[in-house]
Coordinates of N, CA and C in Angstrom, one line a residue:
X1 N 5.1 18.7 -11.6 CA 6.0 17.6 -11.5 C 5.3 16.4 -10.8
X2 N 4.3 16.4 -10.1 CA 3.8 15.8 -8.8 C 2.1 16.0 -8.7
X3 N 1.4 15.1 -8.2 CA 0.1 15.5 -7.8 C -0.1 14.5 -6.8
X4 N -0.1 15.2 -5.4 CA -0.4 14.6 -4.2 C -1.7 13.7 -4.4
X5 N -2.0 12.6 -3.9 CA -2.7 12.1 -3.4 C -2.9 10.9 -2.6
X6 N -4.4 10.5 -2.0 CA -4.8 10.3 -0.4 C -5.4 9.2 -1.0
X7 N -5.7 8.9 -2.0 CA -6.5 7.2 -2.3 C -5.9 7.0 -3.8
X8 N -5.9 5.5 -3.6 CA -5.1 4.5 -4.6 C -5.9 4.8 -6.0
X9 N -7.7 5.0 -5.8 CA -8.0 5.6 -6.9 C -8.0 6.7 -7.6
X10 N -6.8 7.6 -7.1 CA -6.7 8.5 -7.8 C -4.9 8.6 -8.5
X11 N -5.0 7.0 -8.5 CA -3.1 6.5 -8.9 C -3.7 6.4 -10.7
X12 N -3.5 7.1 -11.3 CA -3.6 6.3 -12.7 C -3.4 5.2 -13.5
X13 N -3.9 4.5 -14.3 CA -4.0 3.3 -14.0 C -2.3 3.1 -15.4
X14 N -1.3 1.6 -15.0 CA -0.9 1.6 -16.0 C -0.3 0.5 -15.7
X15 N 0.5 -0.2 -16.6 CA 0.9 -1.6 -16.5 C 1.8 -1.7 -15.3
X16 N 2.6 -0.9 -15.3 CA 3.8 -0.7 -14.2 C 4.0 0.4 -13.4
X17 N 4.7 0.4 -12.2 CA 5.1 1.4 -11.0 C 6.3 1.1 -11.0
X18 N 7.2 2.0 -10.4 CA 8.1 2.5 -9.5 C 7.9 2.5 -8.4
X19 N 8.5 2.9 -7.1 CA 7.9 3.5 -6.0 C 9.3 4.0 -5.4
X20 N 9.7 5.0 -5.0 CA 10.6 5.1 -3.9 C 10.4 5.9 -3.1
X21 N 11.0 5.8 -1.8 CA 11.1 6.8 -0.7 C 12.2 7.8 -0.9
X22 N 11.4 9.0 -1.2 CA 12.3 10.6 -0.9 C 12.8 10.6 0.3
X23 N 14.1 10.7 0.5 CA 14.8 11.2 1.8 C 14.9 12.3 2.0
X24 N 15.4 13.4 1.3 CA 15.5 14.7 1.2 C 14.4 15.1 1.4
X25 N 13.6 15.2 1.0 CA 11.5 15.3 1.4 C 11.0 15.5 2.3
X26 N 11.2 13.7 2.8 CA 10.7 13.4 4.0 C 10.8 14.4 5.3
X27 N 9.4 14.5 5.9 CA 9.9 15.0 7.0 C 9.7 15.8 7.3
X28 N 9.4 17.1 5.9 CA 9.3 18.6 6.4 C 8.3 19.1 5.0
X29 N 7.9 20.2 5.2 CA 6.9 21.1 3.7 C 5.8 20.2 3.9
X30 N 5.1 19.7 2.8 CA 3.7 19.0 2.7 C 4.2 17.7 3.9
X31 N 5.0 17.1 3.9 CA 5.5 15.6 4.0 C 5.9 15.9 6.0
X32 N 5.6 17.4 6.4 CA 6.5 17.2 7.6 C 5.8 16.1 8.9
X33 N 6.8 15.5 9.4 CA 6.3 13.7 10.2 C 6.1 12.5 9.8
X34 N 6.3 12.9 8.1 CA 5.7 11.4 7.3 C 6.9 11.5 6.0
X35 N 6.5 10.2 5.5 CA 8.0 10.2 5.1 C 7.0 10.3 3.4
X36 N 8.2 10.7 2.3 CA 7.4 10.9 1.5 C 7.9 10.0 0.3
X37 N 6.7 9.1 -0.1 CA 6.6 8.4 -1.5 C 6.2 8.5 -2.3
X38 N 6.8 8.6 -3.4 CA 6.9 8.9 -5.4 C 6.8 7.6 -5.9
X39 N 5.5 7.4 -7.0 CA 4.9 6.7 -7.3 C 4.8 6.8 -9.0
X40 N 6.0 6.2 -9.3 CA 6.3 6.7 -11.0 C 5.6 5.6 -12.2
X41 N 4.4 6.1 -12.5 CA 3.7 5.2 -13.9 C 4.4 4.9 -15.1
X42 N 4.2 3.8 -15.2 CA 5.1 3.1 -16.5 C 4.6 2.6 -17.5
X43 N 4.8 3.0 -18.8 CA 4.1 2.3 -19.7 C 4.8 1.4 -20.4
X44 N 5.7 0.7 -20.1 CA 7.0 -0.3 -20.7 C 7.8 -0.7 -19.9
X45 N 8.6 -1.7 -20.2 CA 9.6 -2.6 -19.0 C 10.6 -1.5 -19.3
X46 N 11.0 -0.8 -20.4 CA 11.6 0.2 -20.4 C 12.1 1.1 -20.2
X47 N 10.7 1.9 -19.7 CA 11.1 2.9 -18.7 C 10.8 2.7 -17.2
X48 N 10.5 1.4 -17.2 CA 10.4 0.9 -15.5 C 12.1 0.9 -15.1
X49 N 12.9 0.5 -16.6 CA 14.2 0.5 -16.2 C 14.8 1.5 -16.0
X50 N 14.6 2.7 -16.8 CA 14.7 3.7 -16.7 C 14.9 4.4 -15.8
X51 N 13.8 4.5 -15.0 CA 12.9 4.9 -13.8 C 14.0 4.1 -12.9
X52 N 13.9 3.2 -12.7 CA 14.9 2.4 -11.6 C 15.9 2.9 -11.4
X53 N 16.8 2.6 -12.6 CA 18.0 3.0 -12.6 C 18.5 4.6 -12.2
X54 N 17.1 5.5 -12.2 CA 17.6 6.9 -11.9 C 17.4 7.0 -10.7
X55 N 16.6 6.0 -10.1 CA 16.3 6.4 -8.6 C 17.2 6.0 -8.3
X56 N 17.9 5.1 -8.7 CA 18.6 4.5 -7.4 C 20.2 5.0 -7.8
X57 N 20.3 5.7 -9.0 CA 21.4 6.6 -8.8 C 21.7 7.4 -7.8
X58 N 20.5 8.1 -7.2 CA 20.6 9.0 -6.9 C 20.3 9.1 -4.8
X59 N 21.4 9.8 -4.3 CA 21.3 9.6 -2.9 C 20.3 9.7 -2.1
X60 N 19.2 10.9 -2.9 CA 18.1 10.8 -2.1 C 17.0 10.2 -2.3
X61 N 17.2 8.8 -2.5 CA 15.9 8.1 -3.0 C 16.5 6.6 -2.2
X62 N 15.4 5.9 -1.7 CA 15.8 4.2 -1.2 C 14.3 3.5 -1.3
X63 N 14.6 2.4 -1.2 CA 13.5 1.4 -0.9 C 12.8 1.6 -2.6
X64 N 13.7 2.0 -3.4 CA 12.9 1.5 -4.6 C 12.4 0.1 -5.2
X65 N 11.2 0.1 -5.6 CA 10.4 -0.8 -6.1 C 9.5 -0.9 -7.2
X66 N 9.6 -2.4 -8.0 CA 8.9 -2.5 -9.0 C 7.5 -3.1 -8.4
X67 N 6.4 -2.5 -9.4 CA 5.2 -3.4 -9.1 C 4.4 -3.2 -10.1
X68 N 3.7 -4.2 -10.3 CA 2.6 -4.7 -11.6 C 1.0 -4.1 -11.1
X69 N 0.6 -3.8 -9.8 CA -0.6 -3.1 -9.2 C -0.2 -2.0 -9.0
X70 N -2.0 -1.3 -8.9 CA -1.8 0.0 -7.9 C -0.6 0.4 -6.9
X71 N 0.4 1.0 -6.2 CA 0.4 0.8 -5.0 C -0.8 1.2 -3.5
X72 N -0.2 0.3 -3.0 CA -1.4 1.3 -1.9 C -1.0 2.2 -1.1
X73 N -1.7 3.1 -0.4 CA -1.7 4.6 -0.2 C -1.5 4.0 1.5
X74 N -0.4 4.0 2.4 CA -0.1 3.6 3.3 C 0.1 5.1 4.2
X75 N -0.6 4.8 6.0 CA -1.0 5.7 6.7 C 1.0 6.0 6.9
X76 N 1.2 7.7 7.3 CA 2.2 8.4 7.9 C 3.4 8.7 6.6
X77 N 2.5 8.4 5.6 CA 3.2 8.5 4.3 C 2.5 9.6 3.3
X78 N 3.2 10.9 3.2 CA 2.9 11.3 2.0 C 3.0 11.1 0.5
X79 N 2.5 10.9 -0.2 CA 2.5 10.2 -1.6 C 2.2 11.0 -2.6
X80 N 3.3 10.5 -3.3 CA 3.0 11.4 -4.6 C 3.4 10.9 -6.2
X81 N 2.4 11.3 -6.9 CA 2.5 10.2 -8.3 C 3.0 11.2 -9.4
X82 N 4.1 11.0 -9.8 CA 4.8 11.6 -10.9 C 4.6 12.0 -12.4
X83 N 4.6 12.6 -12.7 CA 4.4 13.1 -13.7 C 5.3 12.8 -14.8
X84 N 5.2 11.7 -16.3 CA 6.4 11.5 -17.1 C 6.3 13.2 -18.0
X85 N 5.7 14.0 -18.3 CA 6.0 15.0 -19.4 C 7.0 16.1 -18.2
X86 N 6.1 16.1 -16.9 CA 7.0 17.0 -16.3 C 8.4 16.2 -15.2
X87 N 8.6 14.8 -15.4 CA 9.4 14.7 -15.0 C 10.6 13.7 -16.0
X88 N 10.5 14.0 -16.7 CA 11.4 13.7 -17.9 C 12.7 13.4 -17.8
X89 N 13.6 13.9 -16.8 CA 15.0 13.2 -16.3 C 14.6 11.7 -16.3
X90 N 13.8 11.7 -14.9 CA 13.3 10.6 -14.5 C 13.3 9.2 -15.3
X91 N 12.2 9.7 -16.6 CA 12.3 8.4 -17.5 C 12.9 8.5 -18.5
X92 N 14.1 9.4 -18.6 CA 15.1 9.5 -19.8 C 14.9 10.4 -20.9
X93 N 14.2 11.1 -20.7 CA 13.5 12.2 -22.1 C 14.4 13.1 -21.9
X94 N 14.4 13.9 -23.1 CA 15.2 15.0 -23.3 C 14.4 16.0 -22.5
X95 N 15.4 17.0 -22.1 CA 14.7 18.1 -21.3 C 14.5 19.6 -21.9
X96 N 14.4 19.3 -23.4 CA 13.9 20.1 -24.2 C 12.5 21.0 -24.2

């Protein structure tokens, strides 16, 4: 679903981002002390909408954001860049 990482060049590259802060996450397992951010690649304004609109449905997610760069990999934060095949709710795919 996820592949942790510790440098911006290991964010794949793509026209668009997501970003939100996991609440539920935060705090404990890989993430415990640091809060933990999902970093969702976009290949369309489409599913940037997509993507938006599900995070921010949903209670455990805040501070969503769009962005046209990399993000950068900021200290006390666990990060994590998403996966579209395995996270398919996310950008509206069937979960077939």
């Amino acid at each position: 679903m996820s592949k942790h990482v510790t440098q911006q060049s290991e964010i794949p590259d793509a026209p668009f981002y997501v970003t939100t802060t996991d609440r539920f996450m935060s705090g404990w397992g890989e993430s415990r002390g640091k809060r933990n951010r999902l970093i969702f690649p976009c290949a369309s304004l489409r599913e940037v909408a997509q993507v938006e609109w599900y995070a921010k449905s949903r209670s455990d997610q805040k501070n969503v954001r769009i962005c046209t760069t990399k993000p950068r990999i900021r200290p006390g934060t666990y990060t994590q860049v998403m996966d579209p095949e395995r996270s398919k709710a996310w950008y509206g795919r069937n979960e077939s």
